[in-house]
PDB file of C-alpha atoms in Angstrom:
ATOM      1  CA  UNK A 236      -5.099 -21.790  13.753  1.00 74.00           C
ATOM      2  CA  UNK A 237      -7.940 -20.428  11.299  1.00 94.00           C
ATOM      3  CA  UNK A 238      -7.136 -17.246   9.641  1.00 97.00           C
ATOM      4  CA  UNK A 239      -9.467 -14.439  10.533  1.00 98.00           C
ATOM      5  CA  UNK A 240      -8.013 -11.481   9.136  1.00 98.00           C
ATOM      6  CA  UNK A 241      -6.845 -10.580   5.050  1.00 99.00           C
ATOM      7  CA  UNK A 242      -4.947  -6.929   5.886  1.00 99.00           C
ATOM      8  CA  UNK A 243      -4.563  -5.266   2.148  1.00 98.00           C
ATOM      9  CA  UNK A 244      -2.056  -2.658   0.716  1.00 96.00           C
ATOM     10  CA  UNK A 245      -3.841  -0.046  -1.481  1.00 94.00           C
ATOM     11  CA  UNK A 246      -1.693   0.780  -4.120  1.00 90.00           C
ATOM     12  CA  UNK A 247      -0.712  -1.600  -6.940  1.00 90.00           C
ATOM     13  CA  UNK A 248      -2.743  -4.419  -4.552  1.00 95.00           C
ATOM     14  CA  UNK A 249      -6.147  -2.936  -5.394  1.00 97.00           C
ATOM     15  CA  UNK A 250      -6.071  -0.298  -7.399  1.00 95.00           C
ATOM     16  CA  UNK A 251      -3.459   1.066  -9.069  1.00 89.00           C
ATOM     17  CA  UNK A 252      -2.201   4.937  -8.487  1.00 85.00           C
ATOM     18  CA  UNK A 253       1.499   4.376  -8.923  1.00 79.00           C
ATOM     19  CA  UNK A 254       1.324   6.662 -12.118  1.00 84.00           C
ATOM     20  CA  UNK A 255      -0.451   9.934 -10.158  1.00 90.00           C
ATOM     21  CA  UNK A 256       2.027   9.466  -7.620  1.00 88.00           C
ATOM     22  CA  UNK A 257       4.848   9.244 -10.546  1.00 92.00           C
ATOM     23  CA  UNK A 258       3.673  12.197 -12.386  1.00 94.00           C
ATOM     24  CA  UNK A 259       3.442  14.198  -8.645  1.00 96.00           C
ATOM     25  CA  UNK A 260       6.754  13.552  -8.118  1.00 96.00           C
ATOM     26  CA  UNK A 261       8.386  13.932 -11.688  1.00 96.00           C
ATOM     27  CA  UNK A 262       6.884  17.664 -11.577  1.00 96.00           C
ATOM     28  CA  UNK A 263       7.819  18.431  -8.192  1.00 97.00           C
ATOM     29  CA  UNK A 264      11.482  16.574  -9.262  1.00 96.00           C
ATOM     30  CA  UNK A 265      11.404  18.435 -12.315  1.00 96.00           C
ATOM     31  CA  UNK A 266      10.993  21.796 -10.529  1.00 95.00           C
ATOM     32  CA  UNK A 267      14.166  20.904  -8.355  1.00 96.00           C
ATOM     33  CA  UNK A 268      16.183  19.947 -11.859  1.00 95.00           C
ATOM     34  CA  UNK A 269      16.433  16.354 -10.163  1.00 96.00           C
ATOM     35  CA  UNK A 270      16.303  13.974 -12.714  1.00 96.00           C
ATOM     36  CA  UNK A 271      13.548  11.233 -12.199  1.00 96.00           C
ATOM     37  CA  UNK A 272      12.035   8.436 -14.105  1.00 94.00           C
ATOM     38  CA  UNK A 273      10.044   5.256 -13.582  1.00 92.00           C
ATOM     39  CA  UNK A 274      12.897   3.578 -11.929  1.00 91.00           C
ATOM     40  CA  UNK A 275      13.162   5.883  -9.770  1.00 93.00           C
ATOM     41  CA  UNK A 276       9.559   5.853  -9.001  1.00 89.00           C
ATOM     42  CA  UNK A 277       9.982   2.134  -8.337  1.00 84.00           C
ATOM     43  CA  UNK A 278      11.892   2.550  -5.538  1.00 87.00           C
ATOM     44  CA  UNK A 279       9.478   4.737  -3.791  1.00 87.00           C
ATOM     45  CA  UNK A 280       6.928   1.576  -3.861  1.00 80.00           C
ATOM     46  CA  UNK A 281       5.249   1.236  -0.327  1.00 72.00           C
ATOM     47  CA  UNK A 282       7.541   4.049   0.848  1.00 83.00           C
ATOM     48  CA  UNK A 283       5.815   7.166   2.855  1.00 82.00           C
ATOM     49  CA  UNK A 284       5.485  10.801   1.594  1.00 89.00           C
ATOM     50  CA  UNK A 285       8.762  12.199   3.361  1.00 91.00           C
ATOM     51  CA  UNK A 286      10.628   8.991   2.963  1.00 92.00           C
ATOM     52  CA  UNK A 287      10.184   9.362  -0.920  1.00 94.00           C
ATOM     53  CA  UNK A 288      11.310  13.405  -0.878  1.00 96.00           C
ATOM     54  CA  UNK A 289      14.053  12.100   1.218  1.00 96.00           C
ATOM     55  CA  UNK A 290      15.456   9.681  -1.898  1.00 96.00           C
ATOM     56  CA  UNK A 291      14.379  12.583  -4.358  1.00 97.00           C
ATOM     57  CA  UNK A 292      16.490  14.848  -2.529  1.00 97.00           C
ATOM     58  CA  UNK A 293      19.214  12.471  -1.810  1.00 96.00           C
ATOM     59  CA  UNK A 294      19.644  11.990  -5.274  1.00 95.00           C
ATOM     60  CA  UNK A 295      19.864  15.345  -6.493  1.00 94.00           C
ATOM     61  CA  UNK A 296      22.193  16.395  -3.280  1.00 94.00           C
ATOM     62  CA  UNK A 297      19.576  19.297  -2.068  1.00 95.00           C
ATOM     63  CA  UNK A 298      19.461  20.199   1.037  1.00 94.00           C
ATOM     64  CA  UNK A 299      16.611  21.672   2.823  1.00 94.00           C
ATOM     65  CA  UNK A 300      15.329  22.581   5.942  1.00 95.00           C
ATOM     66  CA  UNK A 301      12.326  20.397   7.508  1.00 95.00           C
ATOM     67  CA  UNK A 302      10.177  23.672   7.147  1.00 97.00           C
ATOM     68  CA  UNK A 303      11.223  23.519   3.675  1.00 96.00           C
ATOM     69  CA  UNK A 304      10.531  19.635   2.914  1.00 96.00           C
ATOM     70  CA  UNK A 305       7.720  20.286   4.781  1.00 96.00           C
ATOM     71  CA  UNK A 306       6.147  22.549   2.278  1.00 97.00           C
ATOM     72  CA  UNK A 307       7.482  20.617  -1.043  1.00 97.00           C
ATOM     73  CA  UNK A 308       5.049  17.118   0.468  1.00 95.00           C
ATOM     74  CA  UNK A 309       2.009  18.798   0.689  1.00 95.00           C
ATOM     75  CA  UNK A 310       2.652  20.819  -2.766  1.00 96.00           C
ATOM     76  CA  UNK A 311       2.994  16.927  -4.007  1.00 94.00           C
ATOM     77  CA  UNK A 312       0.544  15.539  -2.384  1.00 92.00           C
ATOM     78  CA  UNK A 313      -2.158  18.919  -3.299  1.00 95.00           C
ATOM     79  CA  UNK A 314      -1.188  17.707  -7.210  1.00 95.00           C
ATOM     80  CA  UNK A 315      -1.641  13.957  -6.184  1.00 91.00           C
ATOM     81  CA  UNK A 316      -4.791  14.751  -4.594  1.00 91.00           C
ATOM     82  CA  UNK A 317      -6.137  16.519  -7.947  1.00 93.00           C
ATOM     83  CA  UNK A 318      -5.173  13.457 -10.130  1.00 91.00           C
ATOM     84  CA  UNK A 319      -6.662  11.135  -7.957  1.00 91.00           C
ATOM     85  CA  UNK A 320     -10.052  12.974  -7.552  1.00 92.00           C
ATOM     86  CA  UNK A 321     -11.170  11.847 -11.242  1.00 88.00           C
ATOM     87  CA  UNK A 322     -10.459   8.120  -9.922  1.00 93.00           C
ATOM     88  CA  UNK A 323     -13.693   6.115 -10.123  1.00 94.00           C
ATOM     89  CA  UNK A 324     -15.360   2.275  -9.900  1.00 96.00           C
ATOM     90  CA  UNK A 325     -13.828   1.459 -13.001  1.00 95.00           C
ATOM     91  CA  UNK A 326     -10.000   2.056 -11.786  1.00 95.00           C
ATOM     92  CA  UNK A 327     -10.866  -1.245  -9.222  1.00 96.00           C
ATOM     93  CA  UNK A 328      -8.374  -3.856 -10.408  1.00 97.00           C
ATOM     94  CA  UNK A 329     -10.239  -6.880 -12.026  1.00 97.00           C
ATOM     95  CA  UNK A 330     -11.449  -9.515  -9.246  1.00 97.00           C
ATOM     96  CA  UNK A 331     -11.457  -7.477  -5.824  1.00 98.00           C
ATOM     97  CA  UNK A 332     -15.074  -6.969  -5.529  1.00 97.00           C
ATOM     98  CA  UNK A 333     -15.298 -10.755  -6.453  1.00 97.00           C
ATOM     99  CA  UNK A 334     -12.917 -11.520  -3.608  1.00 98.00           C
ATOM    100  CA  UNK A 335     -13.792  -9.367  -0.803  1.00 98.00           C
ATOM    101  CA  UNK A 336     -17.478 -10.972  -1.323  1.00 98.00           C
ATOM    102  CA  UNK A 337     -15.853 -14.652  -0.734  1.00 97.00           C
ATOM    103  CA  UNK A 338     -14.270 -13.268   2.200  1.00 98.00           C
ATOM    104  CA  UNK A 339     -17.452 -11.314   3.585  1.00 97.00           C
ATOM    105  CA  UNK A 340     -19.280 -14.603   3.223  1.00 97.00           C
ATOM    106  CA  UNK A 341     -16.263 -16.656   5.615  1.00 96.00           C
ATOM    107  CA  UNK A 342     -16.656 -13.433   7.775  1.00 97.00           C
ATOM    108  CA  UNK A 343     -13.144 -12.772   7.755  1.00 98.00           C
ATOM    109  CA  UNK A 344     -12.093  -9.619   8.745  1.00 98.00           C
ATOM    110  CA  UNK A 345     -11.441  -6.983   5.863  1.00 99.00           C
ATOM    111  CA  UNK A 346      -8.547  -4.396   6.511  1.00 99.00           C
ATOM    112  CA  UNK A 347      -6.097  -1.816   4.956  1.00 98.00           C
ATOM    113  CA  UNK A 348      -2.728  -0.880   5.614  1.00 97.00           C
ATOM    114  CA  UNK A 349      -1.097   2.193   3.222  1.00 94.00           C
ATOM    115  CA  UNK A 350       1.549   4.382   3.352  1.00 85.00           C
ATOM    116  CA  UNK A 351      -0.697   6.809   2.232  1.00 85.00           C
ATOM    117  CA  UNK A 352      -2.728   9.848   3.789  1.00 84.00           C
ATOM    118  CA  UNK A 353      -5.137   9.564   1.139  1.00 89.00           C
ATOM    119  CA  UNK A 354      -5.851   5.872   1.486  1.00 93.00           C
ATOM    120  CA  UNK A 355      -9.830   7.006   2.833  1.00 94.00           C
ATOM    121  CA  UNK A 356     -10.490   8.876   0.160  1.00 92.00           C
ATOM    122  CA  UNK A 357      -9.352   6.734  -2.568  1.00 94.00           C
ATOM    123  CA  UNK A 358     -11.378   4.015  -0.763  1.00 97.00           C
ATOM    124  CA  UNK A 359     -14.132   6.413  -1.480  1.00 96.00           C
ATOM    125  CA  UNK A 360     -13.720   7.030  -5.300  1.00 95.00           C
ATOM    126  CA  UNK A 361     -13.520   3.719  -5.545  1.00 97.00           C
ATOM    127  CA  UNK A 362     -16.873   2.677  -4.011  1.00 97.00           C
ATOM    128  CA  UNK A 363     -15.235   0.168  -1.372  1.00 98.00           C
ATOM    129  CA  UNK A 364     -14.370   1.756   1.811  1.00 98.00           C
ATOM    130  CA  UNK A 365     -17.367   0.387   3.106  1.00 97.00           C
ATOM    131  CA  UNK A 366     -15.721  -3.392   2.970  1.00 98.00           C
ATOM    132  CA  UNK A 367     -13.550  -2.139   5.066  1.00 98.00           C
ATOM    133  CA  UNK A 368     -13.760  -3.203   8.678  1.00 98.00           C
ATOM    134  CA  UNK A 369     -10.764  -1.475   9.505  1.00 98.00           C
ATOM    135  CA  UNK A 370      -8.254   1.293   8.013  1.00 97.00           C
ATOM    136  CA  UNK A 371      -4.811   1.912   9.158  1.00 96.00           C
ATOM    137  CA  UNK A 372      -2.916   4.332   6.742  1.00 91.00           C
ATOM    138  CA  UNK A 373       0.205   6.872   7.360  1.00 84.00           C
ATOM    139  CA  UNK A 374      -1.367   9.235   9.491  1.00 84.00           C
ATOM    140  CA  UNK A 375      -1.949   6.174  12.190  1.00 88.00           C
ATOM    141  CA  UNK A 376       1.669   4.889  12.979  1.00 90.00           C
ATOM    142  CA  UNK A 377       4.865   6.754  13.739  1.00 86.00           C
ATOM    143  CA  UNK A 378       6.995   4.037  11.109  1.00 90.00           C
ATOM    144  CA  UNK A 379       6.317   3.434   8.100  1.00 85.00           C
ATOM    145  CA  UNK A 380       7.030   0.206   6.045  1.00 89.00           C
ATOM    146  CA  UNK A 381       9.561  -1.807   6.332  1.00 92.00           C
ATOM    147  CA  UNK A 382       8.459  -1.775   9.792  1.00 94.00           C
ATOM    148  CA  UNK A 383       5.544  -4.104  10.813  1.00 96.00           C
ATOM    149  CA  UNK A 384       3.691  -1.182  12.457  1.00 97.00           C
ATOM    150  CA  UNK A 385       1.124  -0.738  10.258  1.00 96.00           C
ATOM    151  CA  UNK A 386       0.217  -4.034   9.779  1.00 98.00           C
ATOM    152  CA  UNK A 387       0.274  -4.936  13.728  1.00 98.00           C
ATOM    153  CA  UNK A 388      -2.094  -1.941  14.247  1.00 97.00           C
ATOM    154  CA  UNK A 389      -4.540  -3.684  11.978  1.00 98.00           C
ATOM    155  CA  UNK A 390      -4.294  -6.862  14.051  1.00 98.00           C
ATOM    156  CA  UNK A 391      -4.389  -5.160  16.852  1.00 98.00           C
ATOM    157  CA  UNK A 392      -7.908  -3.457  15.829  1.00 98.00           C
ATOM    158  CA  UNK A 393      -9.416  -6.973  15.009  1.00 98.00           C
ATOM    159  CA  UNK A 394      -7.882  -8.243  18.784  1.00 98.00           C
ATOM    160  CA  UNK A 395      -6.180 -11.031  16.930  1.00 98.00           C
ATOM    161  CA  UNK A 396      -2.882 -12.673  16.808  1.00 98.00           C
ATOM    162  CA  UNK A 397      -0.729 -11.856  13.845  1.00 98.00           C
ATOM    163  CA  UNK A 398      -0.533 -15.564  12.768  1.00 97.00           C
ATOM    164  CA  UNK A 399      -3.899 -15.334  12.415  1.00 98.00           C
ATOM    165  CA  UNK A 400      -3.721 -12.744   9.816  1.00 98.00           C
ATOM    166  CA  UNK A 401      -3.155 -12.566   6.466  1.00 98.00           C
ATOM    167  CA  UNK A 402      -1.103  -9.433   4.627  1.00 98.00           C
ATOM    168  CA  UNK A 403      -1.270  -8.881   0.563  1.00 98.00           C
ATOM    169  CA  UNK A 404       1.567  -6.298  -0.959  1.00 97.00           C
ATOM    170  CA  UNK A 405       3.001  -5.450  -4.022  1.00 93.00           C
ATOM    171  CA  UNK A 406       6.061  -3.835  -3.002  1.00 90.00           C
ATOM    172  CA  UNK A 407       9.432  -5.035  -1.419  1.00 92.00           C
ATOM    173  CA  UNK A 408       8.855  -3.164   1.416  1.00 91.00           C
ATOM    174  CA  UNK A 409       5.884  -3.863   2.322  1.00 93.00           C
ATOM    175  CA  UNK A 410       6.586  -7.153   2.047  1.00 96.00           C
ATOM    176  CA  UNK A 411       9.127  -6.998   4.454  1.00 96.00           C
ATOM    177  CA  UNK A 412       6.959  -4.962   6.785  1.00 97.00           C
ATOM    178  CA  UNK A 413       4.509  -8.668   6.929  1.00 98.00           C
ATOM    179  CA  UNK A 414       7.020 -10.788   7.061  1.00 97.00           C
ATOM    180  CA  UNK A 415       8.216  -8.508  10.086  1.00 98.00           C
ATOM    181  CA  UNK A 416       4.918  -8.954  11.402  1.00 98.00           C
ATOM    182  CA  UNK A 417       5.310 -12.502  11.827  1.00 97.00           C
ATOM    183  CA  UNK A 418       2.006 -12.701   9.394  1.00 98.00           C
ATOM    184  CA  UNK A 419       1.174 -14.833   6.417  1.00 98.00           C
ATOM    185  CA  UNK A 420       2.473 -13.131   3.531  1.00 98.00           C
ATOM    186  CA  UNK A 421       0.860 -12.778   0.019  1.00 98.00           C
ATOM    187  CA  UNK A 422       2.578 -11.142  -2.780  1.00 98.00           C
ATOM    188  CA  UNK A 423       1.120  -9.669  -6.118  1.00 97.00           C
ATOM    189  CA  UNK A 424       3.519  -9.087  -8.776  1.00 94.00           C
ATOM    190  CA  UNK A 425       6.701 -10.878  -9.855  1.00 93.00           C
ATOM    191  CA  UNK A 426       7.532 -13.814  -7.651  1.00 94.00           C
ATOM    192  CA  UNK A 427      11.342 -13.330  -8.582  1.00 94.00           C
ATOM    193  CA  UNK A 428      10.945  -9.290  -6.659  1.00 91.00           C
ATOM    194  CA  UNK A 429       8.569 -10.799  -4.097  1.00 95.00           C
ATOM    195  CA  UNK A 430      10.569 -14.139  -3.058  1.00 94.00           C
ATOM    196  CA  UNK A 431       9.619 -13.674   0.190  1.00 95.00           C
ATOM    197  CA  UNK A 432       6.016 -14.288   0.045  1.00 97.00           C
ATOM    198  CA  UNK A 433       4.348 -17.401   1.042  1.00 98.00           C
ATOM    199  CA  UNK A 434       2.732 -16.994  -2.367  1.00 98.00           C
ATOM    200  CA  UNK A 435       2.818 -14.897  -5.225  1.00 98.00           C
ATOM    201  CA  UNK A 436       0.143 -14.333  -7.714  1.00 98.00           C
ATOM    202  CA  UNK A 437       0.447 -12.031 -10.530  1.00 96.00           C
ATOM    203  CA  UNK A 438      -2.524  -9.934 -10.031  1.00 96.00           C
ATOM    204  CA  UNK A 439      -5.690 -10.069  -7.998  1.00 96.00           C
ATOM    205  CA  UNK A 440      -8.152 -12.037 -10.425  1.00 96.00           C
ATOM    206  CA  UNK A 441      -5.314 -14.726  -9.893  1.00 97.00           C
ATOM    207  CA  UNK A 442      -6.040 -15.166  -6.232  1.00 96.00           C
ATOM    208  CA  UNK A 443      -6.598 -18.309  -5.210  1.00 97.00           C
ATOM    209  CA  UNK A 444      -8.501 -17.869  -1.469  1.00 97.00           C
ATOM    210  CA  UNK A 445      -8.402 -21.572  -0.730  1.00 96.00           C
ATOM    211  CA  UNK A 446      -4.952 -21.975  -1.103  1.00 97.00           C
ATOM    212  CA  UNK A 447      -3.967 -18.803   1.298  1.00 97.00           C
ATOM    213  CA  UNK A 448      -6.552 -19.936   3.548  1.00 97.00           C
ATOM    214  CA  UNK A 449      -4.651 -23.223   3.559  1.00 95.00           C
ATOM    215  CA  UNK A 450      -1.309 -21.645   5.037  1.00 93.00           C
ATOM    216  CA  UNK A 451      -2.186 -21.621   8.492  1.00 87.00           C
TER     217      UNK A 451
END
């Protein structure tokens, strides 16, 4: 069976805004006196908002009320929002464009599936959210990854079967939340972190369409 659909993470897969969200939640961490560095920001890969307050809390041994968490996610994500509005064209990782216009020309369906609520807009500052023929982010499932939700409501939105499909991640995860899926899996990063992958390519300029094509 052909594949019809490639179903992309944002973060770290396109783009890369791993060090806004870091420096959102090391000040928000900071204010709590939790400590918090890039390994623990690691961890929050491909996790949602209130999952990763959840592990910032956890590790500090706060408790709060959901009113109360409630409030300290949107103060992150009002800084987040801030960093990222200076994003531009430029912050598009090195072969996308090129690859979205091989896929465009196969008409194979384009999609996006991110843990994150800003996912539109950071489509927008980027000048692609136009190749998109179909966003799913956090705002349009009840679980986030691990589970295959996200990825399944893409699928869903093209009416085709998930082995038909095609999902590209960065982080464990998300991985797990394609491989869940019962999709094709594609992973960008380090193929000893991303062993379960179908393939693993260190970066986007690296991708190798013919050969992912090839796994159905």
């Amino acid at each position: 069976m052909a594949i019809n659909a490639f179903i992309f993470d944002l973060d770290g897969v396109l783009t890369d805004t791993a060090e806004y969200h870091y420096l959102a939640w090391s000040a928000l961490a900071n204010e709590l006196a939790v400590p918090f560095d890039r390994d623990d920001n690691e961890q929050l890969k491909g996790v949602d908002r209130m999952g990763s307050l959840d592990y910032i809390l956890k590790k500090g041994n706060v408790n709060l009320t959901e009113q109360q968490k409630l409030t300290l996610a949107d103060k992150k994500n009002l800084h987040y929002q801030q960093l990222i509005n200076d994003m531009s064209p430029k912050d598009l990782f090195e072969g996308v464009t090129e690859l979205f216009a091989q896929l465009k020309q196969q008409n194979i369906n384009i999609g996006l599936a991110s843990a994150s609520k800003n996912a539109q807009m950071v489509l927008e500052r980027l000048g692609i959210a136009d190749q998109f023929d179909y966003v799913a982010d956090a705002a349009k499932v009840a679980q986030g990854k691990p589970h295959p939700e996200i990825f399944l409501t893409v699928a869903e939105a093209f009416f085709l079967p998930a082995d038909q499909c095609v999902g590209i991640e960065d982080s464990i995860a998300g991985l797990q939340s394609i491989v869940s899926a019962k999709m094709h899996s594609v992973g960008i990063g380090q193929p000893e972190v991303l062993y379960q992958a179908d393939v693993v390519y260190a970066d986007i300029k690296s991708f190798n369409l013919q050969q992912v094509l090839a796994l159905a």
